[in-house]
mmCIF file of C-alpha atoms in Angstrom:
data_model
loop_
_atom_site.group_PDB
_atom_site.id
_atom_site.type_symbol
_atom_site.label_atom_id
_atom_site.label_comp_id
_atom_site.label_asym_id
_atom_site.label_seq_id
_atom_site.Cartn_x
_atom_site.Cartn_y
_atom_site.Cartn_z
ATOM 1 C CA HIS H 83 -68.757 -144.444 -48.954
ATOM 2 C CA ILE H 84 -70.316 -147.899 -48.804
ATOM 3 C CA HIS H 85 -70.485 -150.142 -51.891
ATOM 4 C CA HIS H 86 -72.713 -148.776 -54.652
ATOM 5 C CA GLY H 87 -74.052 -151.962 -56.267
ATOM 6 C CA LEU H 88 -77.749 -152.567 -56.856
ATOM 7 C CA GLU H 89 -79.689 -152.464 -53.584
ATOM 8 C CA ILE H 90 -82.250 -155.215 -53.211
ATOM 9 C CA THR H 91 -85.292 -154.094 -51.239
ATOM 10 C CA GLU H 92 -88.522 -155.863 -50.316
ATOM 11 C CA GLU H 93 -90.365 -153.989 -53.066
ATOM 12 C CA PHE H 94 -87.763 -155.054 -55.635
ATOM 13 C CA ASN H 95 -88.032 -158.685 -54.482
ATOM 14 C CA GLN H 96 -91.800 -158.610 -54.976
ATOM 15 C CA LYS H 97 -91.411 -157.306 -58.523
ATOM 16 C CA LEU H 98 -88.687 -159.865 -59.195
ATOM 17 C CA GLU H 99 -90.876 -162.730 -57.983
ATOM 18 C CA ALA H 100 -93.657 -161.585 -60.312
ATOM 19 C CA LEU H 101 -91.204 -161.468 -63.220
ATOM 20 C CA ILE H 102 -89.828 -164.930 -62.359
ATOM 21 C CA GLU H 103 -93.351 -166.315 -62.409
ATOM 22 C CA GLU H 104 -94.357 -164.469 -65.588
ATOM 23 C CA TYR H 105 -91.333 -165.760 -67.508
ATOM 24 C CA SER H 106 -91.279 -169.210 -65.841
ATOM 25 C CA LEU H 107 -87.579 -169.048 -65.045
ATOM 26 C CA ALA H 108 -85.862 -172.313 -64.201
ATOM 27 C CA PRO H 109 -85.009 -172.866 -60.510
ATOM 28 C CA ASP H 110 -81.243 -173.039 -61.160
ATOM 29 C CA VAL H 111 -81.337 -169.723 -63.054
ATOM 30 C CA VAL H 112 -83.429 -168.134 -60.290
ATOM 31 C CA SER H 113 -80.963 -169.346 -57.669
ATOM 32 C CA GLU H 114 -77.974 -167.915 -59.548
ATOM 33 C CA LEU H 115 -79.798 -164.669 -60.274
ATOM 34 C CA LYS H 116 -80.747 -164.143 -56.633
ATOM 35 C CA GLU H 117 -77.207 -164.902 -55.507
ATOM 36 C CA ARG H 118 -75.875 -162.224 -57.862
ATOM 37 C CA LEU H 119 -78.534 -159.740 -56.853
ATOM 38 C CA ASN H 120 -77.834 -160.193 -53.143
ATOM 39 C CA HIS H 121 -74.082 -159.737 -53.542
ATOM 40 C CA ALA H 122 -74.178 -155.925 -53.250
ATOM 41 C CA ASN H 123 -76.347 -155.992 -50.120
ATOM 42 C CA GLN H 124 -74.012 -158.538 -48.531
ATOM 43 C CA ARG H 125 -70.967 -156.449 -49.418
ATOM 44 C CA ARG H 126 -72.519 -153.300 -47.896
ATOM 45 C CA GLU H 127 -73.363 -155.236 -44.728
ATOM 46 C CA GLN H 128 -69.783 -156.548 -44.509
ATOM 47 C CA GLU H 129 -68.309 -153.075 -45.033
ATOM 48 C CA THR H 130 -70.621 -151.733 -42.316
ATOM 49 C CA ARG H 131 -69.445 -154.416 -39.883
ATOM 50 C CA VAL H 132 -65.827 -153.408 -40.559
ATOM 51 C CA LEU H 133 -66.689 -149.730 -40.049
ATOM 52 C CA LEU H 134 -68.488 -150.416 -36.780
ATOM 53 C CA ASP H 135 -65.612 -152.593 -35.562
ATOM 54 C CA VAL H 136 -63.246 -149.665 -36.118
ATOM 55 C CA LEU H 137 -65.650 -147.273 -34.392
ATOM 56 C CA GLU H 138 -65.853 -149.645 -31.435
ATOM 57 C CA SER H 139 -62.280 -148.658 -30.566
ATOM 58 C CA TYR H 140 -63.417 -145.018 -30.279
ATOM 59 C CA ARG H 141 -66.385 -145.766 -28.053
ATOM 60 C CA LYS H 142 -64.498 -145.299 -24.784
ATOM 61 C CA ARG H 143 -62.278 -142.422 -25.953
ATOM 62 C CA TYR H 144 -64.957 -140.053 -27.252
ATOM 63 C CA GLU H 145 -68.296 -138.963 -25.849
ATOM 64 C CA VAL H 146 -69.523 -137.794 -29.252
ATOM 65 C CA ILE H 147 -68.980 -139.302 -32.694
ATOM 66 C CA LEU H 148 -70.343 -137.625 -35.809
ATOM 67 C CA MET H 149 -70.285 -139.758 -38.937
ATOM 68 C CA GLY H 150 -71.511 -138.879 -42.407
ATOM 69 C CA GLY H 151 -71.449 -140.658 -45.684
ATOM 70 C CA ASP H 152 -73.021 -142.259 -48.697
ATOM 71 C CA LEU H 153 -74.360 -145.622 -47.533
ATOM 72 C CA ASN H 154 -76.159 -146.503 -50.765
ATOM 73 C CA SER H 155 -78.829 -147.968 -48.517
ATOM 74 C CA VAL H 156 -82.372 -146.975 -47.647
ATOM 75 C CA ALA H 157 -83.553 -146.459 -44.074
ATOM 76 C CA GLU H 158 -85.117 -149.942 -43.938
ATOM 77 C CA SER H 159 -81.857 -151.683 -44.880
ATOM 78 C CA GLN H 160 -79.759 -153.910 -42.643
ATOM 79 C CA VAL H 161 -76.888 -151.426 -43.040
ATOM 80 C CA VAL H 162 -78.904 -148.600 -41.490
ATOM 81 C CA GLN H 163 -80.344 -150.884 -38.800
ATOM 82 C CA SER H 164 -76.826 -151.987 -37.785
ATOM 83 C CA ILE H 165 -75.702 -148.374 -37.427
ATOM 84 C CA LYS H 166 -78.751 -147.571 -35.295
ATOM 85 C CA GLU H 167 -78.157 -150.661 -33.132
ATOM 86 C CA PHE H 168 -74.613 -149.409 -32.548
ATOM 87 C CA GLY H 169 -76.140 -146.322 -30.937
ATOM 88 C CA PHE H 170 -76.095 -143.760 -33.725
ATOM 89 C CA ARG H 171 -79.027 -141.412 -34.291
ATOM 90 C CA ASP H 172 -80.032 -140.262 -37.768
ATOM 91 C CA THR H 173 -79.827 -136.464 -37.619
ATOM 92 C CA TRP H 174 -82.088 -135.896 -40.628
ATOM 93 C CA SER H 175 -84.990 -137.919 -39.304
ATOM 94 C CA ILE H 176 -84.655 -136.132 -35.947
ATOM 95 C CA ALA H 177 -84.576 -132.648 -37.483
ATOM 96 C CA ARG H 178 -87.148 -133.306 -40.225
ATOM 97 C CA PRO H 179 -89.229 -136.364 -39.347
ATOM 98 C CA GLN H 180 -91.877 -135.591 -41.980
ATOM 99 C CA ASP H 181 -89.378 -135.311 -44.873
ATOM 100 C CA GLU H 182 -87.927 -138.423 -46.580
ATOM 101 C CA GLY H 183 -84.800 -136.434 -47.380
ATOM 102 C CA ASN H 184 -84.132 -138.138 -50.710
ATOM 103 C CA THR H 185 -80.523 -137.425 -51.625
ATOM 104 C CA PHE H 186 -80.645 -139.435 -54.830
ATOM 105 C CA ASP H 187 -83.492 -138.041 -56.900
ATOM 106 C CA CYS H 188 -83.623 -137.141 -60.589
ATOM 107 C CA THR H 189 -85.854 -134.135 -59.852
ATOM 108 C CA ARG H 190 -83.248 -132.704 -57.460
ATOM 109 C CA ASN H 191 -80.130 -133.709 -59.389
ATOM 110 C CA GLU H 192 -81.037 -134.084 -63.039
ATOM 111 C CA ALA H 193 -77.435 -133.877 -64.293
ATOM 112 C CA ASN H 194 -76.295 -136.814 -62.162
ATOM 113 C CA HIS H 195 -79.153 -138.980 -63.396
ATOM 114 C CA ARG H 196 -78.445 -138.142 -67.040
ATOM 115 C CA LEU H 197 -74.857 -139.274 -66.506
ATOM 116 C CA GLN H 198 -75.906 -142.384 -64.643
ATOM 117 C CA THR H 199 -78.006 -143.701 -67.518
ATOM 118 C CA ARG H 200 -74.715 -144.312 -69.343
ATOM 119 C CA PHE H 201 -73.223 -146.355 -66.505
ATOM 120 C CA PRO H 202 -73.468 -150.125 -66.814
ATOM 121 C CA LEU H 203 -75.514 -151.880 -64.170
ATOM 122 C CA SER H 204 -73.643 -153.981 -61.657
ATOM 123 C CA LEU H 205 -75.827 -156.936 -62.629
ATOM 124 C CA VAL H 206 -74.302 -159.352 -65.153
ATOM 125 C CA LEU H 207 -76.777 -161.526 -67.046
ATOM 126 C CA GLU H 208 -75.000 -162.411 -70.285
ATOM 127 C CA ASP H 209 -73.941 -165.871 -69.130
ATOM 128 C CA LEU H 210 -77.384 -166.922 -67.856
ATOM 129 C CA THR H 211 -79.692 -168.904 -70.123
ATOM 130 C CA PHE H 212 -82.937 -167.176 -70.965
ATOM 131 C CA SER H 213 -84.511 -165.253 -73.819
ATOM 132 C CA LEU H 214 -83.610 -161.736 -74.858
ATOM 133 C CA LYS H 215 -87.104 -160.667 -73.763
ATOM 134 C CA THR H 216 -86.447 -162.048 -70.265
ATOM 135 C CA LYS H 217 -83.028 -160.411 -70.110
ATOM 136 C CA ASP H 218 -84.499 -157.060 -71.158
ATOM 137 C CA ALA H 219 -87.244 -157.354 -68.530
ATOM 138 C CA LEU H 220 -84.693 -158.137 -65.797
ATOM 139 C CA LEU H 221 -82.413 -155.280 -66.846
ATOM 140 C CA SER H 222 -85.351 -152.894 -66.993
ATOM 141 C CA LEU H 223 -86.381 -153.887 -63.466
ATOM 142 C CA ALA H 224 -82.796 -153.431 -62.252
ATOM 143 C CA ARG H 225 -82.517 -150.016 -63.958
ATOM 144 C CA GLN H 226 -85.795 -148.889 -62.348
ATOM 145 C CA GLN H 227 -84.456 -149.990 -58.968
ATOM 146 C CA GLU H 228 -81.154 -148.221 -59.531
ATOM 147 C CA THR H 229 -82.696 -144.903 -60.591
ATOM 148 C CA ARG H 230 -85.563 -144.692 -58.088
ATOM 149 C CA PRO H 231 -85.591 -141.652 -55.775
ATOM 150 C CA ARG H 232 -84.272 -142.533 -52.342
ATOM 151 C CA ARG H 233 -82.183 -141.398 -49.440
ATOM 152 C CA ILE H 234 -78.694 -142.883 -49.448
ATOM 153 C CA ASP H 235 -76.651 -140.148 -47.710
ATOM 154 C CA TYR H 236 -76.686 -139.755 -43.949
ATOM 155 C CA VAL H 237 -75.232 -137.802 -41.040
ATOM 156 C CA TRP H 238 -75.164 -139.870 -37.861
ATOM 157 C CA LEU H 239 -74.677 -138.766 -34.263
ATOM 158 C CA LYS H 240 -73.574 -140.984 -31.398
ATOM 159 C CA ASP H 241 -73.684 -139.031 -28.176
ATOM 160 C CA GLY H 242 -75.720 -140.952 -25.624
ATOM 161 C CA GLY H 243 -78.632 -138.594 -26.260
ATOM 162 C CA THR H 244 -76.965 -135.559 -24.706
ATOM 163 C CA LEU H 245 -77.051 -133.289 -27.770
ATOM 164 C CA THR H 246 -80.065 -131.748 -29.480
ATOM 165 C CA VAL H 247 -80.301 -131.915 -33.257
ATOM 166 C CA LYS H 248 -81.882 -128.708 -34.558
ATOM 167 C CA SER H 249 -81.245 -128.748 -38.284
#
């Protein structure tokens, strides 16, 4: 299980830039905000490096490694790219290339999403200087990002391409 904090994607960054412009946020506030927002992505990337360093020791001992887990990262993330570069194949995208495979989706797991609305966001804004309207807009954007449907759970196969993934 990789860190769960708010994942910053390209789409989120575009919406954030529009909000920054709309509310004319000061450069120092923007800098601090972006640093906080990027913390979770950086932590996931660091945890992935540690994981892959451990797996490196198994590379010569085992022909096949099967790894599954909650990465809290979309397929386009640096976390997923690092795992692919290590030689792992994503079993879902092999078995079902036309299906996104969202594992975090309020239509598939309504109970989890109802519970999650009570969880505090991992983004702290109270100590930054801006209006309540700006704070509410930022928190709303973060909440939308946090609750969006996406695939965050994976099963990976590292086998040198010798096995066939069927389902």
